[in-house]
Structure formats: structure tokens, C-alpha cells
């Protein structure tokens, strides 16, 4: 018996070896600097593979390309190479707002056309050969590819059961990742494990190979398609797994269509992963035209007090969204120059346990103690705008039915930004079905939600309203195409500092920078200067670190989250928050190690000043900032907010802060110490 097994194994090996040996190179493309290379091969079984290398060193070993369908044969094995063509692009485009004003898009492109034999099974009469094209782009700092489907020959919709796209990481290393397919959407602390210990991960997933090379796997332009999870199949081999759908097929598309781009950032270090515009470059240009009606800004809100449980979203004696309380916040915002006042709990539906109140939320009916027209007018007179709030409880059937009226109401009163919310466990979105009254359960990141979010963003854009979803679908750079999609949550935000078990902990922010933030802006909600959460619990932070977050975690809308009275008690820290911009001309990572530290410098988009923010994990660290990035010939005054000598996130000394000023000339070195769990913020004021 053993001999027979051995013989069979040897026979299989003998069959397999020539199959691999027969793998034919069919096309390749290199990045503009020639270092990054994508090679396309077709193996002896007809599987198309792509491989990625840099300087000849493999990063992605040959990885399969293909699809499974619910009603016809897969596209994968037995594919035939048809043709390929290449092209190049080198342009610079301007962001209306962002981490940097100008973005360079320099890449070489390879379009590979394949054909797959017609479906042979009994489910379809689609006998025609099926063409499929794959468009690859090689950049100096990453690659992207997407599939381009022609319409089905039989006129039926494509019904994708799953992708067969693989990512075979070519060398061992470690990964920073959050689990996909679990109940709490994207709201987890990041795991840091060997690559071989990842189960299924959301993207971006960040990887550091043994030689120090950093990769980040993600996707761009997630439009009318399900989000990609990365499932580790074996060893270092991952396969795209699409978020589920209630309809069987995870994606259903009629006619010709393109998939989102699968993207891999490639860098020498963590800093290079962040200073990288790969997914923005893979997205389509702005389709909204002139969007100066959106102004990046800071905002306060009737919000933190609900998370502290000193006020309620629900009506009654502790109701937060009362006329008097909102006016108090408007006055506070006006006094400090903050443009926005978010008000949650203003509309009917929050009574009882609001988790699961999706069918009760009414987006056009205020509670009687909240007078929207009066408050909106009161705010505008002081140069302040209310920020709207639509918590859906995940019931998009209800929300979509009332969407027009809800947005019209805000537009009528000059409310030009809305925070949306989808609080429901993952997979618990209630969507309209096909028959009247029918409802279906969907995932937060499935095709139906990709459609929903874009519908809200488009409807809002028509009314010149900006959108900031919480419990969102992940960011894939669509802000380039729809610049009113200004921010989102999509990770553990600052609210976990109030009540999370555990809290976010010091490693979270320096991990976010090189994972979640690669996707795009996050409404983290910093600025809790009291360092106090629910029930008086202490935040795992320091006072200087709360300021650093405004520079470190980018968003064009930044909350100043604490209660007005707590903020007023910190005039010297408020001096930084008042001045720190929310829109930048340039951004640079000065120091970074995933999960350990992040030091970022950004220049104000509307002036010469630079700002620097740094955060560390539980380790105190001294960073030496080389100011050679500053333009020569200007003198600067550095305003520094740093951890005091005794500061420590675990003790009452978390409040210990030193605020000082120093003259700086370009090229000077500034040494700043961060306490355990601490950080620092610097404003470099150009003085002549
Ligand atoms: C979750 C959001 O992240 C939070 O900011 C909001 O206050 C609640 N949902 C209620 O909508
Ligand atoms: Ca949330």
C-alpha cells in the first residue's frame, strides 16, 4: 500500500513538474524607475499568474488570477493568452483638500487579454469563449491590477461566487491586521503576528518582510462590488474572499464592468508606506467638478457627553440635543473659531435601547426640544454650521426611503455636512429586498452597501453636503472621485477611550497610521483634554499626545471631542487646537515603525507654517527631528507641547505637559522625548 501511495505521489510530481516548467511568460511591465516588475505567466494548466519583484527580488510569488461564478464554470484553469499592450502615464493632479495638494501619478501599464473556454456545465447555455482583460499598473512604490469584464454573450448578468485572485507573499515576515468576517466590523485592536498566523484579514493589511521591505495590501475604487477580504489559504498564500451577499452571488453585475483595483504598496520602511498615493492614483478623477463648497474644518459636538452617559441621545430629563445645550456649543464653537457643531440625538427614534432602533429613526422629525431652523440660523449668524447626524441602526431600507427628505431638510437650513451611522453587528444591515416590504440582511462591506454609500454620497453632493459615515464600508480612495466623501470611521475610534474594554491603548495610534490610515481620512475624534472617559476612567494617553493626534491621524474634519468646560480649562492646549489646520500642502513621515511610533510633519495648505506630531507606544522614546525639510532662508519659532519629565499614560502624571518655544533654522536638529504612551505637538511658525 505504501509503495502504491509513493508511486502515485511520484507520478503526480512527475506530471506537476512539467506543468510548472511549461509556465510560459506572456507579458511583463516595470515601474518608471525600473525597480518594480510585474510578470505574467500562464502555467501548464492554463492558469494565469502574476508575480511582483523589486530589484529582482521576489515580493509576490506567482499568484493565480480568476473567478468562480454561481451559474457557470470558473474563469481560471484553461485560460488562453490572447494579446497584451502597454502604455505609460506621468501626470500631476491637484487635490481639492488632503494630506498634500499635488499628487504625482507616474506608472507603466500593461493590459493583458485572456480568454476562457465557454461554460460547459448544465447551468448555462453560455458556450461562447469568455474574454477577460486584466489591467496592471506598475508604480515606483506599488502595483495595482483590476479585471475588466465584457458583457456576457448570453446577455445574463455576471454572478460572481468569489474571486480566485491570490497574493502569495514571497518571503516570511510579520503582519498587522484585523480579522474580517467577525461581528464588530472594523473595530478591533490590530493583531501583530507572523504572516503565517493571519486567518482572514480586512485590508489594508500591512506586512514587513524579513529584509525590512514593507507591503500594504488593499483595494482602490470599490464601486458596486463586494469588499475584498484576504483569507490565508496555506503558508504565505492569501486569496481574495469577497464579503458575502444575501443573494448567493457575492457580486452581481450586468453588461461590461471593471472590478475594483487590487493594490500593493511597496516601500523600504513604514514611512514609505504612508507617503504613498497608490490608491488615490488608481481612482477616477473628481466627477463633482468645483467642490470649494466643502471647507475642511474642526468641529465640536453634543456627543462626548452621551458617550460619558452624562447626557442621552434619547428624549427626557438628560436629553443632550436641547436648544439650550446646542446653543451653548454653538457659542463655544464661535468663540474658538470652530466651524462645526455636530448634534446627535436630535431626531425621533432614540428612545429605549437605541441599538437596533433602525426602524424607528426618523430623519425629518426633531424631538420637540430641538428647533432645527432656529438653531441652524443661530449658528450661521455666528459663522458656525450645524453638522447633521443620521444614525440608521443599520436599517438602510428605512434610511433610503427617507433619504431625499432628510437631505433636503438639511440643505434648506444650510447644514452642509452629515455624519451617518450604521450601528449593527457585521452582517446585520437591513436592506430593501426585491418585493415590496421584503427585507434582506447584508454585510457592512458587501456589494449592497458599496451601492448604498455611494448613493448617499451622490445625493448629498447634489445638495452640496459632505458625508462622514461611521460603521462605514472601508475607504478605497473614492474621495478623489467624490470629494464630498470627506471622512469616515472604520476602525476603533476615540470613543473606545471612553468605554472600550479594553481602551485603545498606546500602540493603537502608531498602528493606525500604517494600516487604517493608508486607506484615507479617519474621523477619530481626538481632543479629550480632561483625559477622562466614562465614569471618570483615565484615558491611556497624555495631554501632549491628545494634541499630537491632530497631526498624526489625518482628517479634513477634525473633532474637538471633549466637553466645552473641559476644553476651556486648558487654554494653553486649546491654543494649539485652535491653530492646527485640517488641510495640508505637504505631508512627510519623519519617523515611523508600525505599532511603535509615528512622527509626521505637515505644512498648512493656507500658509507657510509647519506642524509636527508624534506618538509612541508604551515605550518612552526620544526622537531627533532633522528640520532639513524646512525651506532654507526662513526663520521659525517652534511652539512645542511635549510630555513633562514625569508624564506617563499609566499615572496621574499623564497630565504633565511642558509648553515651550525655541527658535529654529532649517537643518537644526530638535530632540523631543515622548513619555510612555505619550507624544508631542509642534507648531513651526514662520517668522520672517
Ligand atoms: C457610533 C459612532 O461611532 C458614534 O460616534 C456615534 O455617537 C454613535 N454610533 C451613535 O450614532
Ligand atoms: Ca463606531
XYZ file of C-alpha atoms and ligand atoms in Angstrom:
700
model
C 0.000 0.000 0.000
C 2.753 2.418 0.994
C 4.554 1.645 -2.217
C 1.412 2.388 -4.184
C 0.926 5.734 -2.416
C 4.544 6.577 -3.111
C 4.187 5.659 -6.745
C 1.091 7.830 -7.074
C 2.877 10.735 -5.400
C 5.844 10.323 -7.735
C 3.556 10.150 -10.743
C 1.748 13.318 -9.635
C 5.063 15.045 -9.040
C 6.240 13.988 -12.465
C 3.040 15.336 -14.016
C 3.185 18.504 -11.944
C 6.794 19.328 -12.643
C 6.451 19.648 -16.396
C 3.236 21.596 -15.859
C 5.113 24.201 -13.810
C 8.091 24.033 -16.129
C 5.771 24.783 -19.009
C 4.684 28.049 -17.374
C 5.042 30.476 -20.210
C 5.975 34.103 -19.707
C 3.425 36.062 -21.674
C 3.933 39.681 -20.677
C 5.612 41.965 -18.181
C 5.790 45.580 -17.159
C 8.223 47.545 -14.986
C 7.753 50.718 -12.956
C 9.089 54.015 -14.341
C 12.301 53.613 -12.290
C 12.601 50.012 -13.498
C 12.803 48.566 -9.976
C 9.306 47.129 -9.580
C 8.352 44.465 -12.087
C 5.138 42.570 -12.760
C 5.472 39.306 -14.700
C 2.531 37.457 -16.173
C 2.765 33.759 -16.887
C 0.353 31.028 -17.920
C 1.103 27.654 -16.425
C 0.689 24.239 -17.957
C -2.905 24.025 -16.721
C -3.805 27.320 -18.263
C -3.867 29.336 -15.028
C -2.781 32.931 -15.468
C -0.422 34.127 -12.725
C 1.123 37.458 -11.849
C 4.315 37.891 -9.854
C 5.864 41.047 -8.404
C 9.525 41.703 -7.754
C 11.689 44.663 -6.840
C 15.326 44.850 -7.866
C 14.965 41.258 -8.968
C 13.900 40.136 -5.506
C 10.502 38.366 -5.443
C 7.838 40.074 -3.330
C 4.773 38.277 -4.661
C 5.461 34.780 -5.983
C 3.396 33.628 -8.982
C -0.217 34.059 -7.847
C -3.349 32.875 -9.610
C -5.935 35.102 -11.232
C -9.538 34.085 -11.785
C -13.179 33.899 -10.718
C -15.837 31.456 -9.614
C -19.463 32.003 -10.564
C -22.747 30.723 -9.204
C -24.113 29.729 -12.596
C -21.240 28.860 -14.885
C -17.733 27.452 -14.962
C -14.897 29.327 -13.337
C -12.540 31.536 -15.247
C -9.138 30.276 -14.209
C -7.820 26.978 -15.464
C -7.565 26.570 -19.236
C -7.207 30.261 -19.897
C -5.623 31.274 -23.150
C -3.384 34.280 -23.700
C -4.786 36.487 -26.449
C -2.758 39.686 -26.532
C -1.217 42.435 -24.461
C -0.397 46.083 -24.830
C 1.455 48.648 -22.746
C 1.155 52.349 -22.093
C 2.622 54.945 -19.741
C 1.450 57.909 -17.780
C 3.137 60.693 -15.874
C 0.852 63.405 -14.583
C 0.376 65.595 -11.587
C -3.078 66.354 -10.282
C -4.395 68.615 -7.567
C -6.489 67.543 -4.612
C -9.248 69.912 -3.503
C -8.200 69.041 0.051
C -5.984 66.387 1.555
C -2.676 65.388 3.063
C -0.929 67.050 0.146
C -2.018 69.438 -2.524
C -0.334 67.845 -5.544
C -0.172 64.154 -6.323
C 2.096 62.601 -8.937
C 0.786 59.657 -10.925
C 3.682 58.013 -12.781
C 3.156 54.444 -13.879
C 3.540 51.993 -16.717
C 0.506 49.980 -17.676
C 0.063 46.524 -19.105
C -3.268 45.297 -20.418
C -3.408 41.527 -20.755
C -6.245 39.930 -22.695
C -7.130 36.345 -21.917
C -9.925 34.066 -22.974
C -11.505 31.216 -21.104
C -13.382 28.336 -22.705
C -17.148 28.660 -22.744
C -19.082 27.367 -19.780
C -19.585 23.654 -20.115
C -21.972 22.820 -17.341
C -25.710 22.392 -17.461
C -26.492 25.662 -15.726
C -25.908 27.876 -18.680
C -26.035 27.890 -22.405
C -23.173 30.368 -22.464
C -20.979 28.291 -24.792
C -19.012 31.185 -26.247
C -15.413 31.668 -25.195
C -15.298 34.256 -22.443
C -12.828 37.103 -22.848
C -11.395 38.805 -19.785
C -8.801 41.548 -19.573
C -6.535 42.371 -16.648
C -5.050 45.834 -16.412
C -1.824 46.082 -14.408
C -0.098 49.266 -13.335
C 3.469 49.379 -12.051
C 4.421 52.407 -9.959
C 7.775 53.063 -8.271
C 6.057 52.461 -4.933
C 3.476 49.793 -5.640
C 1.309 47.978 -8.108
C -2.368 47.710 -8.933
C -4.472 45.493 -11.148
C -8.104 45.066 -11.960
C -10.204 42.770 -14.093
C -12.258 44.072 -16.981
C -15.283 42.002 -17.944
C -17.071 42.183 -21.268
C -20.834 41.669 -21.278
C -21.838 38.009 -21.128
C -22.532 36.550 -24.531
C -25.929 35.257 -23.357
C -26.890 38.702 -22.031
C -27.277 37.490 -18.464
C -25.645 39.230 -15.505
C -22.288 38.052 -14.231
C -22.866 36.283 -10.934
C -19.567 36.090 -9.066
C -19.391 33.476 -6.339
C -15.876 34.551 -5.401
C -12.570 35.730 -6.721
C -9.722 33.310 -7.201
C -7.174 36.146 -7.081
C -4.197 35.157 -4.983
C -1.464 37.033 -3.170
C 1.403 34.662 -2.453
C 3.839 36.605 -0.299
C 7.301 35.567 -1.401
C 9.157 35.797 1.898
C 8.300 35.372 5.563
C 7.636 38.315 7.829
C 5.055 39.751 10.173
C 1.636 41.258 9.555
C -0.533 43.897 11.217
C -4.146 43.026 10.604
C -7.705 42.972 11.919
C -9.946 40.000 11.388
C -12.513 40.004 8.595
C -15.876 38.301 8.864
C -16.215 38.854 12.596
C -19.089 40.589 14.346
C -17.647 44.054 15.062
C -16.985 45.276 11.505
C -13.574 47.017 11.546
C -13.490 47.930 15.235
C -10.684 45.786 16.619
C -7.250 46.282 18.076
C -4.702 45.236 15.471
C -3.003 41.865 15.671
C 0.731 41.701 15.043
C 1.640 38.131 14.119
C 3.752 36.105 11.747
C 2.242 36.281 8.253
C 1.558 32.565 8.578
C -0.734 33.209 11.546
C -3.166 35.507 9.782
C -6.625 33.952 9.384
C -8.792 36.268 7.299
C -7.958 39.944 7.286
C -9.584 43.170 6.226
C -7.494 45.447 4.075
C -5.333 47.433 4.346
C -3.180 44.624 5.709
C 0.391 45.698 6.375
C 3.323 43.333 6.158
C 7.013 43.664 6.993
C 9.199 41.088 5.303
C 12.319 39.686 6.925
C 14.538 42.038 4.910
C 12.617 45.092 6.113
C 10.570 45.643 2.950
C 7.069 46.846 3.831
C 3.971 45.918 1.820
C 0.369 47.016 2.268
C -2.413 45.073 0.554
C -5.591 46.968 -0.183
C -8.006 47.874 -2.957
C -8.994 51.024 -4.822
C -12.309 52.232 -6.261
C -14.635 49.804 -4.508
C -17.697 50.638 -6.590
C -20.735 48.348 -6.997
C -18.778 45.333 -5.829
C -18.124 43.500 -2.556
C -15.141 44.379 -0.412
C -12.137 42.086 -0.603
C -11.075 40.183 2.485
C -7.724 38.398 2.462
C -8.044 34.809 3.501
C -4.829 32.923 4.195
C -5.204 29.599 2.440
C -1.908 27.994 3.414
C 1.666 29.069 4.107
C 2.080 32.618 2.862
C -0.683 32.242 0.246
C -3.717 34.517 0.545
C -6.830 34.526 -1.605
C -9.308 37.311 -2.186
C -12.558 36.449 -0.451
C -15.446 38.754 -1.211
C -17.747 39.966 1.529
C -20.974 37.933 1.445
C -24.326 38.864 -0.036
C -27.869 37.779 0.744
C -28.306 36.847 -2.909
C -25.953 33.895 -3.257
C -23.664 35.505 -5.758
C -21.403 37.867 -3.843
C -21.389 40.262 -6.788
C -23.990 40.604 -9.488
C -23.236 42.875 -12.436
C -24.938 43.333 -15.789
C -23.108 44.087 -19.004
C -19.450 45.059 -19.150
C -17.823 46.179 -15.925
C -14.497 46.517 -14.133
C -13.649 45.245 -10.677
C -12.012 47.406 -8.025
C -8.226 47.590 -8.245
C -6.246 45.179 -6.125
C -3.320 47.209 -4.792
C 0.006 46.520 -3.110
C 2.107 49.359 -1.728
C 5.827 48.619 -1.669
C 8.285 50.541 0.498
C 11.618 50.269 2.224
C 10.082 51.219 5.543
C 6.866 52.162 7.305
C 7.281 55.823 6.359
C 7.314 54.907 2.683
C 4.028 53.061 3.037
C 2.307 56.210 4.286
C 3.979 58.687 1.923
C 2.306 56.919 -0.975
C -0.744 57.825 -3.065
C -1.241 54.498 -4.821
C -4.976 54.025 -4.282
C -5.801 57.680 -4.964
C -3.946 57.382 -8.256
C -5.923 54.261 -9.139
C -9.237 56.028 -8.603
C -11.006 58.070 -11.247
C -10.693 61.872 -11.163
C -13.225 64.124 -9.482
C -16.662 63.863 -11.103
C -18.235 66.557 -8.940
C -16.439 69.498 -10.529
C -15.951 72.556 -8.390
C -16.130 71.493 -4.735
C -14.883 74.541 -2.874
C -18.247 74.463 -1.120
C -16.673 71.914 1.190
C -14.341 73.589 3.666
C -12.050 71.453 5.807
C -12.729 72.367 9.411
C -12.762 71.486 13.088
C -15.932 70.807 14.968
C -17.317 70.287 18.435
C -20.448 68.436 19.304
C -23.227 67.307 21.529
C -21.546 63.927 21.564
C -18.855 63.079 24.139
C -21.325 63.670 26.972
C -23.502 60.874 25.568
C -20.541 58.547 25.463
C -19.824 59.530 29.065
C -23.509 58.812 29.839
C -23.985 62.190 31.481
C -26.419 63.037 28.659
C -28.615 60.828 26.489
C -29.454 60.541 22.817
C -32.966 59.652 23.999
C -35.557 62.238 24.987
C -36.237 63.065 28.627
C -34.534 64.765 31.523
C -30.991 64.010 30.337
C -31.591 64.706 26.627
C -28.410 66.170 25.122
C -29.776 67.765 21.945
C -31.786 70.502 23.636
C -31.951 74.030 22.287
C -30.081 75.372 25.300
C -27.282 72.814 25.153
C -26.854 73.163 21.406
C -26.692 76.967 21.731
C -24.034 76.583 24.399
C -21.988 74.508 21.948
C -22.568 76.983 19.114
C -21.365 79.841 21.306
C -18.314 77.823 22.289
C -17.526 76.950 18.663
C -17.901 80.583 17.585
C -15.650 81.786 20.396
C -12.843 79.424 19.381
C -13.267 79.606 15.614
C -14.511 76.054 15.102
C -16.827 75.871 12.123
C -18.967 72.879 13.028
C -21.297 71.716 15.769
C -22.370 68.083 15.497
C -25.638 67.284 17.206
C -26.563 63.654 17.838
C -29.870 62.532 19.286
C -31.789 65.417 17.678
C -34.312 63.308 15.800
C -37.046 60.938 16.863
C -36.229 57.283 17.305
C -33.587 57.174 20.009
C -35.846 56.209 22.891
C -35.380 52.875 24.585
C -32.214 50.950 23.813
C -31.237 52.658 20.577
C -29.118 49.699 19.407
C -31.479 48.105 16.934
C -33.749 51.141 16.613
C -33.247 51.216 12.858
C -36.937 51.093 12.060
C -37.703 53.930 14.487
C -35.213 56.563 13.384
C -36.987 59.392 11.640
C -34.626 61.666 9.739
C -37.064 64.519 9.274
C -38.676 64.750 12.713
C -36.905 66.585 15.516
C -37.530 65.979 19.177
C -39.665 68.889 20.423
C -36.836 70.424 22.473
C -34.622 70.737 19.360
C -35.597 73.520 16.944
C -33.565 72.864 13.793
C -34.461 76.026 11.813
C -33.834 78.287 14.775
C -30.572 76.625 15.811
C -29.227 76.472 12.261
C -29.942 80.212 11.866
C -28.448 80.980 15.285
C -25.277 79.123 14.293
C -24.956 80.766 10.872
C -25.217 84.224 12.371
C -22.016 83.401 14.250
C -20.216 81.819 11.300
C -20.908 78.326 12.595
C -22.733 75.447 10.880
C -24.614 72.611 12.442
C -23.344 69.183 11.380
C -26.200 66.793 10.736
C -26.488 63.262 12.041
C -28.250 60.234 10.594
C -27.892 57.114 12.732
C -29.562 54.332 10.759
C -29.030 51.459 13.176
C -28.048 49.601 10.003
C -31.562 49.823 8.567
C -30.860 51.182 5.113
C -34.314 50.188 3.924
C -35.722 52.881 6.206
C -32.905 55.326 5.515
C -33.021 55.078 1.732
C -36.791 55.569 1.795
C -36.339 58.837 3.697
C -33.018 59.941 2.232
C -34.249 62.658 -0.124
C -36.388 64.296 2.519
C -33.637 64.003 5.102
C -31.011 65.657 2.916
C -33.450 68.274 1.625
C -34.196 69.278 5.201
C -30.515 69.812 5.927
C -29.916 71.625 2.632
C -32.786 74.022 3.424
C -31.121 75.014 6.665
C -27.542 75.267 5.468
C -26.413 72.076 7.179
C -23.623 71.152 4.762
C -22.054 68.118 6.415
C -23.685 64.982 7.762
C -22.329 62.195 9.907
C -24.060 58.912 9.171
C -24.016 55.799 11.333
C -24.624 52.091 10.735
C -24.544 50.624 14.216
C -25.478 46.977 13.741
C -23.374 43.883 14.123
C -21.491 42.904 10.979
C -23.850 41.181 8.590
C -26.768 42.934 10.271
C -27.601 45.590 7.704
C -31.303 45.569 6.833
C -31.679 46.342 3.144
C -34.760 46.533 0.950
C -35.470 43.346 -0.968
C -36.990 42.981 -4.416
C -40.634 42.604 -3.438
C -42.497 45.431 -1.684
C -41.893 45.184 2.051
C -39.301 42.429 1.656
C -36.060 42.967 3.550
C -32.673 41.277 3.414
C -29.692 41.089 5.709
C -26.404 42.319 4.273
C -22.844 42.874 5.388
C -21.425 46.343 6.064
C -18.946 45.865 3.231
C -20.899 43.805 0.714
C -21.929 44.956 -2.760
C -25.269 46.298 -1.498
C -23.515 48.602 0.980
C -20.977 49.718 -1.620
C -24.018 50.804 -3.644
C -25.706 52.390 -0.652
C -22.774 54.523 0.468
C -22.208 55.867 -2.997
C -25.892 56.634 -3.355
C -25.821 58.701 -0.164
C -22.614 60.452 -1.255
C -24.062 61.312 -4.678
C -27.383 62.517 -3.289
C -25.528 64.598 -0.721
C -23.215 66.057 -3.378
C -26.225 67.244 -5.351
C -27.143 69.290 -2.314
C -23.539 70.328 -1.583
C -23.394 68.285 1.587
C -20.280 66.445 2.802
C -20.572 62.946 4.233
C -18.778 61.242 7.134
C -20.008 57.671 7.710
C -19.367 55.766 10.909
C -19.536 51.953 10.831
C -18.792 52.535 7.154
C -17.544 50.480 4.298
C -13.743 50.804 4.171
C -12.123 53.694 2.329
C -10.671 52.815 -1.073
C -9.736 56.304 -2.235
C -13.134 57.279 -3.619
C -12.674 60.753 -2.133
C -10.755 61.529 -5.313
C -13.828 60.888 -7.444
C -16.329 62.159 -4.863
C -14.538 64.815 -2.812
C -17.617 65.311 -0.603
C -16.902 61.851 0.915
C -14.687 63.607 3.389
C -14.018 61.204 6.202
C -15.231 58.098 7.947
C -14.658 55.953 10.980
C -13.914 52.312 10.087
C -11.591 51.402 12.959
C -11.641 51.745 16.716
C -12.085 55.489 17.186
C -11.568 57.755 20.172
C -14.908 56.658 21.629
C -13.245 53.410 22.767
C -11.160 55.591 25.088
C -14.395 56.469 26.869
C -15.848 52.997 27.298
C -13.913 50.328 25.378
C -12.886 47.146 27.146
C -10.007 47.412 26.742
C -9.392 51.004 25.646
C -7.363 51.723 22.549
C -4.003 51.528 24.330
C -0.821 53.336 23.297
C 0.083 51.085 20.345
C -3.207 51.799 18.542
C -2.413 55.233 17.060
C 1.078 54.323 15.760
C -0.512 51.192 14.273
C -3.422 53.072 12.673
C -1.036 55.384 10.809
C 0.463 52.474 8.892
C -2.713 50.384 8.496
C -6.157 52.021 8.564
C -4.851 55.479 7.659
C -3.319 54.147 4.435
C -6.932 53.867 3.260
C -7.748 57.524 3.872
C -9.046 60.067 6.380
C -10.453 58.893 9.687
C -12.891 60.698 11.971
C -11.044 59.514 15.087
C -12.402 62.330 17.311
C -9.349 63.416 19.323
C -9.079 66.261 21.792
C -10.160 64.839 25.141
C -8.032 67.195 27.189
C -9.536 66.130 30.511
C -8.124 62.646 29.767
C -11.311 61.307 31.342
C -13.735 58.764 29.986
C -16.989 57.222 31.225
C -17.293 57.005 34.998
C -14.166 59.108 35.376
C -11.889 56.440 33.928
C -8.465 57.642 32.842
C -7.549 57.689 29.169
C -4.457 55.720 28.167
C -2.861 58.850 26.811
C -1.043 62.007 27.811
C -2.084 65.605 27.363
C 0.613 66.249 24.744
C -0.417 63.110 22.848
C -4.042 64.303 22.546
C -2.673 67.300 20.619
C -0.344 65.162 18.503
C -3.324 63.198 17.152
C -4.470 66.246 15.138
C -1.338 65.934 13.029
C -0.815 62.194 13.177
C -4.347 60.980 12.250
C -5.450 62.908 9.183
C -8.996 64.034 8.509
C -10.272 67.175 6.765
C -12.868 67.380 9.519
C -11.423 67.017 12.987
C -13.464 66.897 16.128
C -12.519 68.626 19.343
C -14.253 65.977 21.331
C -14.174 66.940 24.992
C -16.877 68.873 26.846
C -16.628 72.659 26.396
C -15.938 73.184 30.099
C -13.018 70.716 30.000
C -11.586 72.380 26.920
C -11.935 75.832 28.488
C -9.904 74.548 31.431
C -6.928 74.034 29.064
C -6.324 77.412 27.411
C -2.695 76.679 26.519
C -3.504 73.372 24.836
C -6.508 74.946 23.123
C -4.086 77.411 21.621
C -2.630 74.534 19.586
C -6.006 73.013 18.676
C -7.372 76.358 17.514
C -4.436 76.842 15.175
C -3.767 73.346 13.841
C -5.017 73.169 10.235
C -7.210 70.447 8.762
C -5.925 70.817 5.218
C -2.329 70.396 4.146
C 0.017 71.418 1.346
C 2.518 68.666 2.093
C 2.984 65.739 4.414
C 6.100 63.822 5.435
C 6.631 60.933 7.777
C 9.760 61.861 9.733
C 9.938 58.638 11.736
C 7.801 55.546 11.821
C 7.701 51.939 12.921
C 4.352 50.185 12.727
C 2.769 49.982 16.167
C 5.740 51.673 17.839
C 5.963 55.292 16.822
C 4.818 57.739 14.190
C 6.158 61.261 13.703
C 4.572 63.272 10.906
C 5.227 66.768 9.611
C 2.603 68.612 7.589
C 2.544 72.054 6.068
C -0.559 74.207 6.266
C -2.292 74.399 2.886
C -3.168 78.029 3.553
C 0.070 79.382 4.955
C 3.783 78.757 5.477
C 3.634 77.147 8.916
C 4.525 73.518 9.512
C 3.135 71.254 12.208
C 4.724 68.119 13.633
C 3.004 65.443 15.686
C 4.480 62.364 17.285
C 3.048 59.398 19.192
C 4.713 56.402 20.787
C 3.506 53.073 22.166
C 4.162 52.030 25.753
C 7.873 52.811 25.337
C 9.231 56.252 26.164
C 11.251 57.407 23.150
C 13.478 60.284 22.240
C 13.148 61.417 18.654
C 15.623 63.602 16.840
C 13.862 65.729 14.259
C 16.024 66.858 11.402
C 14.403 70.054 10.137
C 16.226 69.904 6.804
C 12.787 69.545 5.171
C 12.024 73.191 6.004
C 12.698 75.713 3.269
C 16.010 77.465 3.834
C 16.105 81.205 4.360
C 13.119 81.345 6.703
C 13.401 81.653 10.456
C 10.972 79.712 12.539
C 9.627 79.817 16.039
C 8.869 76.336 17.324
C 5.937 76.217 19.732
C 6.280 72.869 21.482
C 3.760 70.917 23.542
C 5.591 67.867 24.915
C 5.334 65.336 27.715
C 6.757 66.589 31.005
C 9.577 64.637 32.626
C 7.205 62.682 34.864
C 4.497 62.090 32.223
C 3.274 58.511 31.831
C -0.006 57.227 30.381
C -0.462 54.915 33.402
C -0.322 57.534 36.146
C -1.816 60.872 37.096
C 1.308 62.386 35.523
C -0.383 61.827 32.136
C -1.403 65.477 32.604
C 2.252 66.590 32.909
C 2.983 68.774 29.884
C 5.737 71.230 29.014
C 4.885 74.090 26.677
C 7.881 75.984 25.384
C 9.197 77.966 22.423
C 12.504 77.781 20.587
C 13.988 79.461 17.541
C 14.631 77.023 14.687
C 16.570 77.329 11.440
C 16.209 74.796 8.637
C 18.647 71.966 9.269
C 18.576 72.301 13.078
C 18.003 69.125 14.997
C 15.264 69.117 17.615
C 15.343 66.365 20.213
C 11.997 65.628 21.848
C 11.221 62.948 24.401
C 7.904 61.144 24.366
C 6.737 59.544 27.615
C 5.343 56.018 27.798
C 2.040 56.232 25.900
C 2.781 59.869 25.141
C 3.564 62.184 22.279
C 4.183 65.767 21.268
C 2.920 68.511 19.000
C 4.924 71.308 17.415
C 3.829 74.363 15.520
C 6.640 75.834 13.435
C 5.669 79.425 12.937
C 7.408 81.164 10.047
C 8.589 84.467 11.452
C 10.469 86.012 8.538
C -21.308 55.052 16.643
C -20.479 56.217 16.240
O -19.133 55.825 16.019
C -20.573 57.251 17.323
O -19.727 58.342 17.005
C -21.990 57.688 17.483
O -22.069 58.570 18.569
C -22.911 56.509 17.756
N -22.691 55.491 16.795
C -24.362 56.904 17.687
O -24.727 57.241 16.372
Ca -18.284 53.450 15.869
